[in-house]
């Protein structure tokens, strides 16, 4: 069974840092691009970042570029999101999501349960 | 950035009714348009891929159509369990974007 399990969320002060993790199982992790998508309380979905499986290329939303860094450890089937210089508008549930197909931007076919990040003093 | 605009924002429907949700893109996304269902306190779930392709395990009452800039999600014979928020999403261009969501209430 395919599973994605996020961890690392919590309460952090503005300007602080947090590192999210997403542990994957049940598929050939290294072959697929992995993504982070967030959802502010009561709001819609916002794509945050993608890291490809094959090339390790990374992509970011303008709202997080220069502050967030996505990385992955294919030996541990885990993708990370390092979040620095956090702002109150970064408060959201952060979901890890898997690309549907290899080697092309596509739909997100599996999602984790999400981890809540709250940025507040 | 490709802006996706869904309509309506909210719809209240009775069971067995048919519902159509539209998603309009600010520029062509070809068929790289996907639909998700999100129930309260749950993660999103992929319903339709590439505008009209079905997903294994998703009830056949869910269908999609369209290409280019105009897309529709149709739910035939709505059931109580279909109460949720529905989102469209494009993967044609970066940044990947989502529609604002359509909340569906079952009367």
PDB file of C-alpha atoms in Angstrom:
ATOM      1  CA  UNK A   1       0.000   0.000   0.000  1.00  0.00           C
ATOM      2  CA  UNK A   2       1.321   3.432  -0.908  1.00  0.00           C
ATOM      3  CA  UNK A   3       1.745   5.753   2.077  1.00  0.00           C
ATOM      4  CA  UNK A   4       2.990   9.273   2.660  1.00  0.00           C
ATOM      5  CA  UNK A   5       3.506  10.388   6.233  1.00  0.00           C
ATOM      6  CA  UNK A   6       4.422  13.977   7.061  1.00  0.00           C
ATOM      7  CA  UNK A   7       5.991  15.157  10.285  1.00  0.00           C
ATOM      8  CA  UNK A   8       7.780  18.168  11.705  1.00  0.00           C
ATOM      9  CA  UNK A   9       5.003  20.722  11.934  1.00  0.00           C
ATOM     10  CA  UNK A  10       4.403  22.882  14.968  1.00  0.00           C
ATOM     11  CA  UNK A  11       4.311  26.380  16.392  1.00  0.00           C
ATOM     12  CA  UNK A  12       7.168  28.700  15.454  1.00  0.00           C
ATOM     13  CA  UNK A  13       7.738  32.422  15.909  1.00  0.00           C
ATOM     14  CA  UNK A  14       7.922  34.779  12.935  1.00  0.00           C
ATOM     15  CA  UNK A  15      11.406  34.688  11.468  1.00  0.00           C
ATOM     16  CA  UNK A  16      11.974  31.176  12.740  1.00  0.00           C
ATOM     17  CA  UNK A  17      12.707  27.927  10.927  1.00  0.00           C
ATOM     18  CA  UNK A  18      11.141  24.503  10.679  1.00  0.00           C
ATOM     19  CA  UNK A  19      11.964  21.329   8.752  1.00  0.00           C
ATOM     20  CA  UNK A  20       9.188  19.126   7.484  1.00  0.00           C
ATOM     21  CA  UNK A  21       9.675  15.492   6.515  1.00  0.00           C
ATOM     22  CA  UNK A  22       7.577  13.142   4.413  1.00  0.00           C
ATOM     23  CA  UNK A  23       8.304   9.426   4.657  1.00  0.00           C
ATOM     24  CA  UNK A  24       7.125   7.439   1.652  1.00  0.00           C
ATOM     25  CA  UNK A  25       6.487   3.744   1.161  1.00  0.00           C
ATOM     26  CA  UNK A  26       4.827   1.394  -1.281  1.00  0.00           C
ATOM     27  CA  UNK A  27       6.292   2.693  -4.549  1.00  0.00           C
ATOM     28  CA  UNK A  28       9.571   3.303  -6.341  1.00  0.00           C
ATOM     29  CA  UNK A  29      10.268   6.570  -4.536  1.00  0.00           C
ATOM     30  CA  UNK A  30      13.375   7.629  -6.433  1.00  0.00           C
ATOM     31  CA  UNK A  31      11.578   7.581  -9.774  1.00  0.00           C
ATOM     32  CA  UNK A  32       8.866  10.105  -8.977  1.00  0.00           C
ATOM     33  CA  UNK A  33       8.802  13.828  -8.432  1.00  0.00           C
ATOM     34  CA  UNK A  34       7.577  14.785  -4.987  1.00  0.00           C
ATOM     35  CA  UNK A  35       5.748  17.910  -4.010  1.00  0.00           C
ATOM     36  CA  UNK A  36       4.665  20.087  -1.124  1.00  0.00           C
ATOM     37  CA  UNK A  37       1.223  21.702  -1.262  1.00  0.00           C
ATOM     38  CA  UNK A  38      -0.185  23.869   1.517  1.00  0.00           C
ATOM     39  CA  UNK A  39      -3.596  24.986   2.684  1.00  0.00           C
ATOM     40  CA  UNK A  40      -4.071  27.974   4.960  1.00  0.00           C
ATOM     41  CA  UNK A  41      -6.892  27.642   7.502  1.00  0.00           C
ATOM     42  CA  UNK A  42     -10.243  27.785   5.704  1.00  0.00           C
ATOM     43  CA  UNK A  43      -8.554  28.500   2.364  1.00  0.00           C
ATOM     44  CA  UNK A  44      -7.763  26.692  -0.868  1.00  0.00           C
ATOM     45  CA  UNK A  45      -4.786  24.683  -2.048  1.00  0.00           C
ATOM     46  CA  UNK A  46      -1.451  26.286  -2.972  1.00  0.00           C
ATOM     47  CA  UNK A  47       1.434  24.469  -4.644  1.00  0.00           C
ATOM     48  CA  UNK A  48       4.683  25.202  -2.786  1.00  0.00           C
ATOM     49  CA  UNK A  49       7.526  23.173  -4.272  1.00  0.00           C
ATOM     50  CA  UNK A  50       8.514  20.191  -6.420  1.00  0.00           C
ATOM     51  CA  UNK A  51      11.646  18.096  -6.605  1.00  0.00           C
ATOM     52  CA  UNK A  52      12.048  15.744  -9.551  1.00  0.00           C
ATOM     53  CA  UNK A  53      13.034  12.140  -9.049  1.00  0.00           C
ATOM     54  CA  UNK A  54      15.517  11.624 -11.829  1.00  0.00           C
ATOM     55  CA  UNK A  55      17.402  14.909 -12.109  1.00  0.00           C
ATOM     56  CA  UNK A  56      16.845  16.394  -8.686  1.00  0.00           C
ATOM     57  CA  UNK A  57      15.608  19.614 -10.247  1.00  0.00           C
ATOM     58  CA  UNK A  58      13.734  21.875  -7.874  1.00  0.00           C
ATOM     59  CA  UNK A  59      10.919  24.336  -8.383  1.00  0.00           C
ATOM     60  CA  UNK A  60       9.282  26.828  -6.033  1.00  0.00           C
ATOM     61  CA  UNK A  61       6.304  29.106  -5.784  1.00  0.00           C
ATOM     62  CA  UNK A  62       7.299  32.765  -5.809  1.00  0.00           C
ATOM     63  CA  UNK A  63       5.808  33.142  -2.324  1.00  0.00           C
ATOM     64  CA  UNK A  64       8.471  30.836  -0.817  1.00  0.00           C
ATOM     65  CA  UNK A  65      11.414  31.204  -3.197  1.00  0.00           C
ATOM     66  CA  UNK A  66      14.600  32.056  -1.339  1.00  0.00           C
ATOM     67  CA  UNK A  67      13.118  31.011   2.013  1.00  0.00           C
ATOM     68  CA  UNK A  68      12.150  27.352   1.535  1.00  0.00           C
ATOM     69  CA  UNK A  69      14.343  24.513   0.280  1.00  0.00           C
ATOM     70  CA  UNK A  70      13.098  21.130  -0.874  1.00  0.00           C
ATOM     71  CA  UNK A  71      15.393  18.117  -0.752  1.00  0.00           C
ATOM     72  CA  UNK A  72      15.125  14.353  -0.742  1.00  0.00           C
ATOM     73  CA  UNK A  73      16.997  11.287   0.473  1.00  0.00           C
ATOM     74  CA  UNK A  74      16.162   8.472  -1.923  1.00  0.00           C
ATOM     75  CA  UNK A  75      17.973   5.947   0.286  1.00  0.00           C
ATOM     76  CA  UNK A  76      15.458   6.714   3.054  1.00  0.00           C
ATOM     77  CA  UNK A  77      12.441   7.345   0.811  1.00  0.00           C
ATOM     78  CA  UNK A  78      11.994  10.748   2.385  1.00  0.00           C
ATOM     79  CA  UNK A  79      11.419  14.250   1.081  1.00  0.00           C
ATOM     80  CA  UNK A  80      12.048  17.351   3.174  1.00  0.00           C
ATOM     81  CA  UNK A  81      11.007  20.981   3.229  1.00  0.00           C
ATOM     82  CA  UNK A  82      13.343  23.345   5.063  1.00  0.00           C
ATOM     83  CA  UNK A  83      11.421  26.500   5.865  1.00  0.00           C
ATOM     84  CA  UNK A  84      13.339  29.610   6.959  1.00  0.00           C
ATOM     85  CA  UNK A  85      12.323  33.192   7.647  1.00  0.00           C
ATOM     86  CA  UNK A  86       8.802  32.032   8.367  1.00  0.00           C
ATOM     87  CA  UNK A  87       5.983  34.540   8.247  1.00  0.00           C
ATOM     88  CA  UNK A  88       2.449  34.449   9.691  1.00  0.00           C
ATOM     89  CA  UNK A  89       1.054  33.927   6.181  1.00  0.00           C
ATOM     90  CA  UNK A  90       3.005  30.654   5.970  1.00  0.00           C
ATOM     91  CA  UNK A  91       0.565  29.245   8.529  1.00  0.00           C
ATOM     92  CA  UNK A  92      -1.055  26.253   6.861  1.00  0.00           C
ATOM     93  CA  UNK A  93      -1.416  22.528   6.681  1.00  0.00           C
ATOM     94  CA  UNK A  94       1.465  21.278   4.569  1.00  0.00           C
ATOM     95  CA  UNK A  95       0.772  18.211   2.444  1.00  0.00           C
ATOM     96  CA  UNK A  96       3.294  15.971   0.774  1.00  0.00           C
ATOM     97  CA  UNK A  97       2.032  14.746  -2.599  1.00  0.00           C
ATOM     98  CA  UNK A  98       3.345  12.324  -5.200  1.00  0.00           C
ATOM     99  CA  UNK A  99       3.325  12.955  -8.928  1.00  0.00           C
ATOM    100  CA  UNK A 100       1.087  10.620 -10.927  1.00  0.00           C
ATOM    101  CA  UNK A 101       3.632   9.816 -13.628  1.00  0.00           C
ATOM    102  CA  UNK A 102       7.381   9.899 -13.997  1.00  0.00           C
ATOM    103  CA  UNK A 103       9.237  12.651 -15.839  1.00  0.00           C
ATOM    104  CA  UNK A 104       6.465  15.174 -16.483  1.00  0.00           C
ATOM    105  CA  UNK A 105       4.483  17.657 -14.435  1.00  0.00           C
ATOM    106  CA  UNK A 106       1.222  15.915 -13.769  1.00  0.00           C
ATOM    107  CA  UNK A 107      -1.559  15.349 -11.277  1.00  0.00           C
ATOM    108  CA  UNK A 108      -0.935  14.544  -7.619  1.00  0.00           C
ATOM    109  CA  UNK A 109      -2.210  11.002  -7.205  1.00  0.00           C
ATOM    110  CA  UNK A 110      -1.406  10.416  -3.550  1.00  0.00           C
ATOM    111  CA  UNK A 111      -1.367  12.827  -0.628  1.00  0.00           C
ATOM    112  CA  UNK A 112      -0.235  12.560   2.956  1.00  0.00           C
ATOM    113  CA  UNK A 113      -2.437  13.473   5.884  1.00  0.00           C
ATOM    114  CA  UNK A 114      -0.717  16.822   6.286  1.00  0.00           C
ATOM    115  CA  UNK A 115       1.211  18.527   9.068  1.00  0.00           C
ATOM    116  CA  UNK A 116       0.156  21.856  10.580  1.00  0.00           C
ATOM    117  CA  UNK A 117       2.594  24.743  10.684  1.00  0.00           C
ATOM    118  CA  UNK A 118       1.596  27.744  12.786  1.00  0.00           C
ATOM    119  CA  UNK A 119       3.687  30.905  12.633  1.00  0.00           C
ATOM    120  CA  UNK A 120       2.784  33.186  15.501  1.00  0.00           C
ATOM    121  CA  UNK A 121       4.346  35.105  18.341  1.00  0.00           C
TER     122      UNK A 121
ATOM    123  CA  UNK B   1       0.863  32.295 -13.971  1.00  0.00           C
ATOM    124  CA  UNK B   2      -2.199  30.360 -15.123  1.00  0.00           C
ATOM    125  CA  UNK B   3      -5.216  31.512 -13.138  1.00  0.00           C
ATOM    126  CA  UNK B   4      -7.980  28.928 -12.746  1.00  0.00           C
ATOM    127  CA  UNK B   5     -11.447  30.292 -11.999  1.00  0.00           C
ATOM    128  CA  UNK B   6     -14.100  27.878 -10.826  1.00  0.00           C
ATOM    129  CA  UNK B   7     -17.837  28.427 -10.789  1.00  0.00           C
ATOM    130  CA  UNK B   8     -19.878  28.335  -8.758  1.00  0.00           C
ATOM    131  CA  UNK B   9     -18.077  28.984  -5.455  1.00  0.00           C
ATOM    132  CA  UNK B  10     -20.858  27.203  -3.592  1.00  0.00           C
ATOM    133  CA  UNK B  11     -23.719  24.943  -4.559  1.00  0.00           C
ATOM    134  CA  UNK B  12     -26.431  23.361  -2.455  1.00  0.00           C
ATOM    135  CA  UNK B  13     -27.985  20.345  -4.134  1.00  0.00           C
ATOM    136  CA  UNK B  14     -30.424  17.573  -3.341  1.00  0.00           C
ATOM    137  CA  UNK B  15     -29.521  13.870  -3.562  1.00  0.00           C
ATOM    138  CA  UNK B  16     -29.814  12.346  -7.042  1.00  0.00           C
ATOM    139  CA  UNK B  17     -29.443  15.755  -8.633  1.00  0.00           C
ATOM    140  CA  UNK B  18     -26.808  16.355 -11.343  1.00  0.00           C
ATOM    141  CA  UNK B  19     -24.111  18.962 -10.697  1.00  0.00           C
ATOM    142  CA  UNK B  20     -21.707  20.639 -13.097  1.00  0.00           C
ATOM    143  CA  UNK B  21     -18.700  22.617 -11.928  1.00  0.00           C
ATOM    144  CA  UNK B  22     -16.717  24.648 -14.422  1.00  0.00           C
ATOM    145  CA  UNK B  23     -13.057  25.622 -14.409  1.00  0.00           C
ATOM    146  CA  UNK B  24     -11.766  28.300 -16.758  1.00  0.00           C
ATOM    147  CA  UNK B  25      -8.049  28.810 -17.337  1.00  0.00           C
ATOM    148  CA  UNK B  26      -6.535  32.212 -18.119  1.00  0.00           C
ATOM    149  CA  UNK B  27      -4.496  30.563 -20.891  1.00  0.00           C
ATOM    150  CA  UNK B  28      -4.530  27.208 -22.606  1.00  0.00           C
ATOM    151  CA  UNK B  29      -3.428  24.250 -20.495  1.00  0.00           C
ATOM    152  CA  UNK B  30      -4.212  21.651 -23.169  1.00  0.00           C
ATOM    153  CA  UNK B  31      -5.620  18.644 -21.348  1.00  0.00           C
ATOM    154  CA  UNK B  32      -3.339  19.010 -18.301  1.00  0.00           C
ATOM    155  CA  UNK B  33      -6.243  19.769 -16.003  1.00  0.00           C
ATOM    156  CA  UNK B  34      -7.121  17.589 -13.037  1.00  0.00           C
ATOM    157  CA  UNK B  35      -9.913  17.495 -10.460  1.00  0.00           C
ATOM    158  CA  UNK B  36      -9.745  16.750  -6.725  1.00  0.00           C
ATOM    159  CA  UNK B  37     -12.287  16.191  -3.986  1.00  0.00           C
ATOM    160  CA  UNK B  38     -11.549  17.298  -0.419  1.00  0.00           C
ATOM    161  CA  UNK B  39     -13.891  16.330   2.376  1.00  0.00           C
ATOM    162  CA  UNK B  40     -13.737  18.180   5.714  1.00  0.00           C
ATOM    163  CA  UNK B  41     -10.584  17.392   7.695  1.00  0.00           C
ATOM    164  CA  UNK B  42      -9.282  15.097   4.971  1.00  0.00           C
ATOM    165  CA  UNK B  43      -6.538  15.313   2.373  1.00  0.00           C
ATOM    166  CA  UNK B  44      -7.479  15.985  -1.252  1.00  0.00           C
ATOM    167  CA  UNK B  45      -8.245  12.971  -3.419  1.00  0.00           C
ATOM    168  CA  UNK B  46      -7.651  12.780  -7.166  1.00  0.00           C
ATOM    169  CA  UNK B  47     -10.959  12.341  -9.018  1.00  0.00           C
ATOM    170  CA  UNK B  48     -10.204  12.969 -12.692  1.00  0.00           C
ATOM    171  CA  UNK B  49      -6.856  13.244 -14.486  1.00  0.00           C
ATOM    172  CA  UNK B  50      -6.056  14.972 -17.787  1.00  0.00           C
ATOM    173  CA  UNK B  51      -9.489  16.576 -18.100  1.00  0.00           C
ATOM    174  CA  UNK B  52     -11.499  13.424 -18.731  1.00  0.00           C
ATOM    175  CA  UNK B  53      -9.597  10.319 -17.678  1.00  0.00           C
ATOM    176  CA  UNK B  54     -11.112   8.305 -14.885  1.00  0.00           C
ATOM    177  CA  UNK B  55      -9.266   7.194 -11.763  1.00  0.00           C
ATOM    178  CA  UNK B  56      -9.466   3.635 -10.461  1.00  0.00           C
ATOM    179  CA  UNK B  57     -11.772   3.407  -7.462  1.00  0.00           C
ATOM    180  CA  UNK B  58     -13.603   6.667  -8.153  1.00  0.00           C
ATOM    181  CA  UNK B  59     -17.356   6.166  -8.697  1.00  0.00           C
ATOM    182  CA  UNK B  60     -18.489   6.376 -12.301  1.00  0.00           C
ATOM    183  CA  UNK B  61     -20.893   9.218 -11.512  1.00  0.00           C
ATOM    184  CA  UNK B  62     -17.855  11.529 -11.624  1.00  0.00           C
ATOM    185  CA  UNK B  63     -16.789  12.597 -15.121  1.00  0.00           C
ATOM    186  CA  UNK B  64     -14.778  15.374 -16.692  1.00  0.00           C
ATOM    187  CA  UNK B  65     -14.587  17.095 -20.045  1.00  0.00           C
ATOM    188  CA  UNK B  66     -12.945  19.987 -21.815  1.00  0.00           C
ATOM    189  CA  UNK B  67      -9.631  21.120 -23.225  1.00  0.00           C
ATOM    190  CA  UNK B  68      -7.693  24.315 -23.710  1.00  0.00           C
ATOM    191  CA  UNK B  69      -9.260  26.843 -21.347  1.00  0.00           C
ATOM    192  CA  UNK B  70     -12.699  25.475 -20.474  1.00  0.00           C
ATOM    193  CA  UNK B  71     -13.327  22.402 -18.384  1.00  0.00           C
ATOM    194  CA  UNK B  72     -16.209  20.819 -16.519  1.00  0.00           C
ATOM    195  CA  UNK B  73     -16.597  18.297 -13.725  1.00  0.00           C
ATOM    196  CA  UNK B  74     -19.962  16.567 -13.738  1.00  0.00           C
ATOM    197  CA  UNK B  75     -21.377  14.586 -10.849  1.00  0.00           C
ATOM    198  CA  UNK B  76     -24.388  12.540 -11.853  1.00  0.00           C
ATOM    199  CA  UNK B  77     -26.960  11.474  -9.284  1.00  0.00           C
ATOM    200  CA  UNK B  78     -25.298  13.115  -6.287  1.00  0.00           C
ATOM    201  CA  UNK B  79     -25.044  11.159  -3.071  1.00  0.00           C
ATOM    202  CA  UNK B  80     -24.743  12.409   0.503  1.00  0.00           C
ATOM    203  CA  UNK B  81     -21.097  11.328   0.580  1.00  0.00           C
ATOM    204  CA  UNK B  82     -20.295  13.771  -2.244  1.00  0.00           C
ATOM    205  CA  UNK B  83     -20.492  16.733   0.146  1.00  0.00           C
ATOM    206  CA  UNK B  84     -17.031  18.229  -0.229  1.00  0.00           C
ATOM    207  CA  UNK B  85     -14.981  20.981  -1.802  1.00  0.00           C
ATOM    208  CA  UNK B  86     -13.830  20.341  -5.361  1.00  0.00           C
ATOM    209  CA  UNK B  87     -10.691  21.830  -6.883  1.00  0.00           C
ATOM    210  CA  UNK B  88      -9.315  21.962 -10.402  1.00  0.00           C
ATOM    211  CA  UNK B  89      -5.547  21.999 -10.898  1.00  0.00           C
ATOM    212  CA  UNK B  90      -3.307  22.576 -13.920  1.00  0.00           C
ATOM    213  CA  UNK B  91       0.068  20.941 -14.487  1.00  0.00           C
ATOM    214  CA  UNK B  92       0.763  22.458 -17.899  1.00  0.00           C
ATOM    215  CA  UNK B  93       2.872  25.379 -16.724  1.00  0.00           C
ATOM    216  CA  UNK B  94       4.792  26.392 -13.641  1.00  0.00           C
ATOM    217  CA  UNK B  95       3.733  27.443 -11.140  1.00  0.00           C
ATOM    218  CA  UNK B  96       1.209  24.655 -10.813  1.00  0.00           C
ATOM    219  CA  UNK B  97      -2.023  26.322  -9.806  1.00  0.00           C
ATOM    220  CA  UNK B  98      -5.397  25.401  -8.339  1.00  0.00           C
ATOM    221  CA  UNK B  99      -8.834  26.852  -8.705  1.00  0.00           C
ATOM    222  CA  UNK B 100     -10.310  28.557  -5.655  1.00  0.00           C
ATOM    223  CA  UNK B 101     -12.577  25.586  -4.935  1.00  0.00           C
ATOM    224  CA  UNK B 102     -16.285  24.842  -5.174  1.00  0.00           C
ATOM    225  CA  UNK B 103     -18.019  23.831  -1.969  1.00  0.00           C
ATOM    226  CA  UNK B 104     -20.884  21.388  -2.483  1.00  0.00           C
ATOM    227  CA  UNK B 105     -23.521  20.976   0.193  1.00  0.00           C
ATOM    228  CA  UNK B 106     -26.085  18.201   0.104  1.00  0.00           C
ATOM    229  CA  UNK B 107     -29.521  19.320   1.306  1.00  0.00           C
TER     230      UNK B 107
END
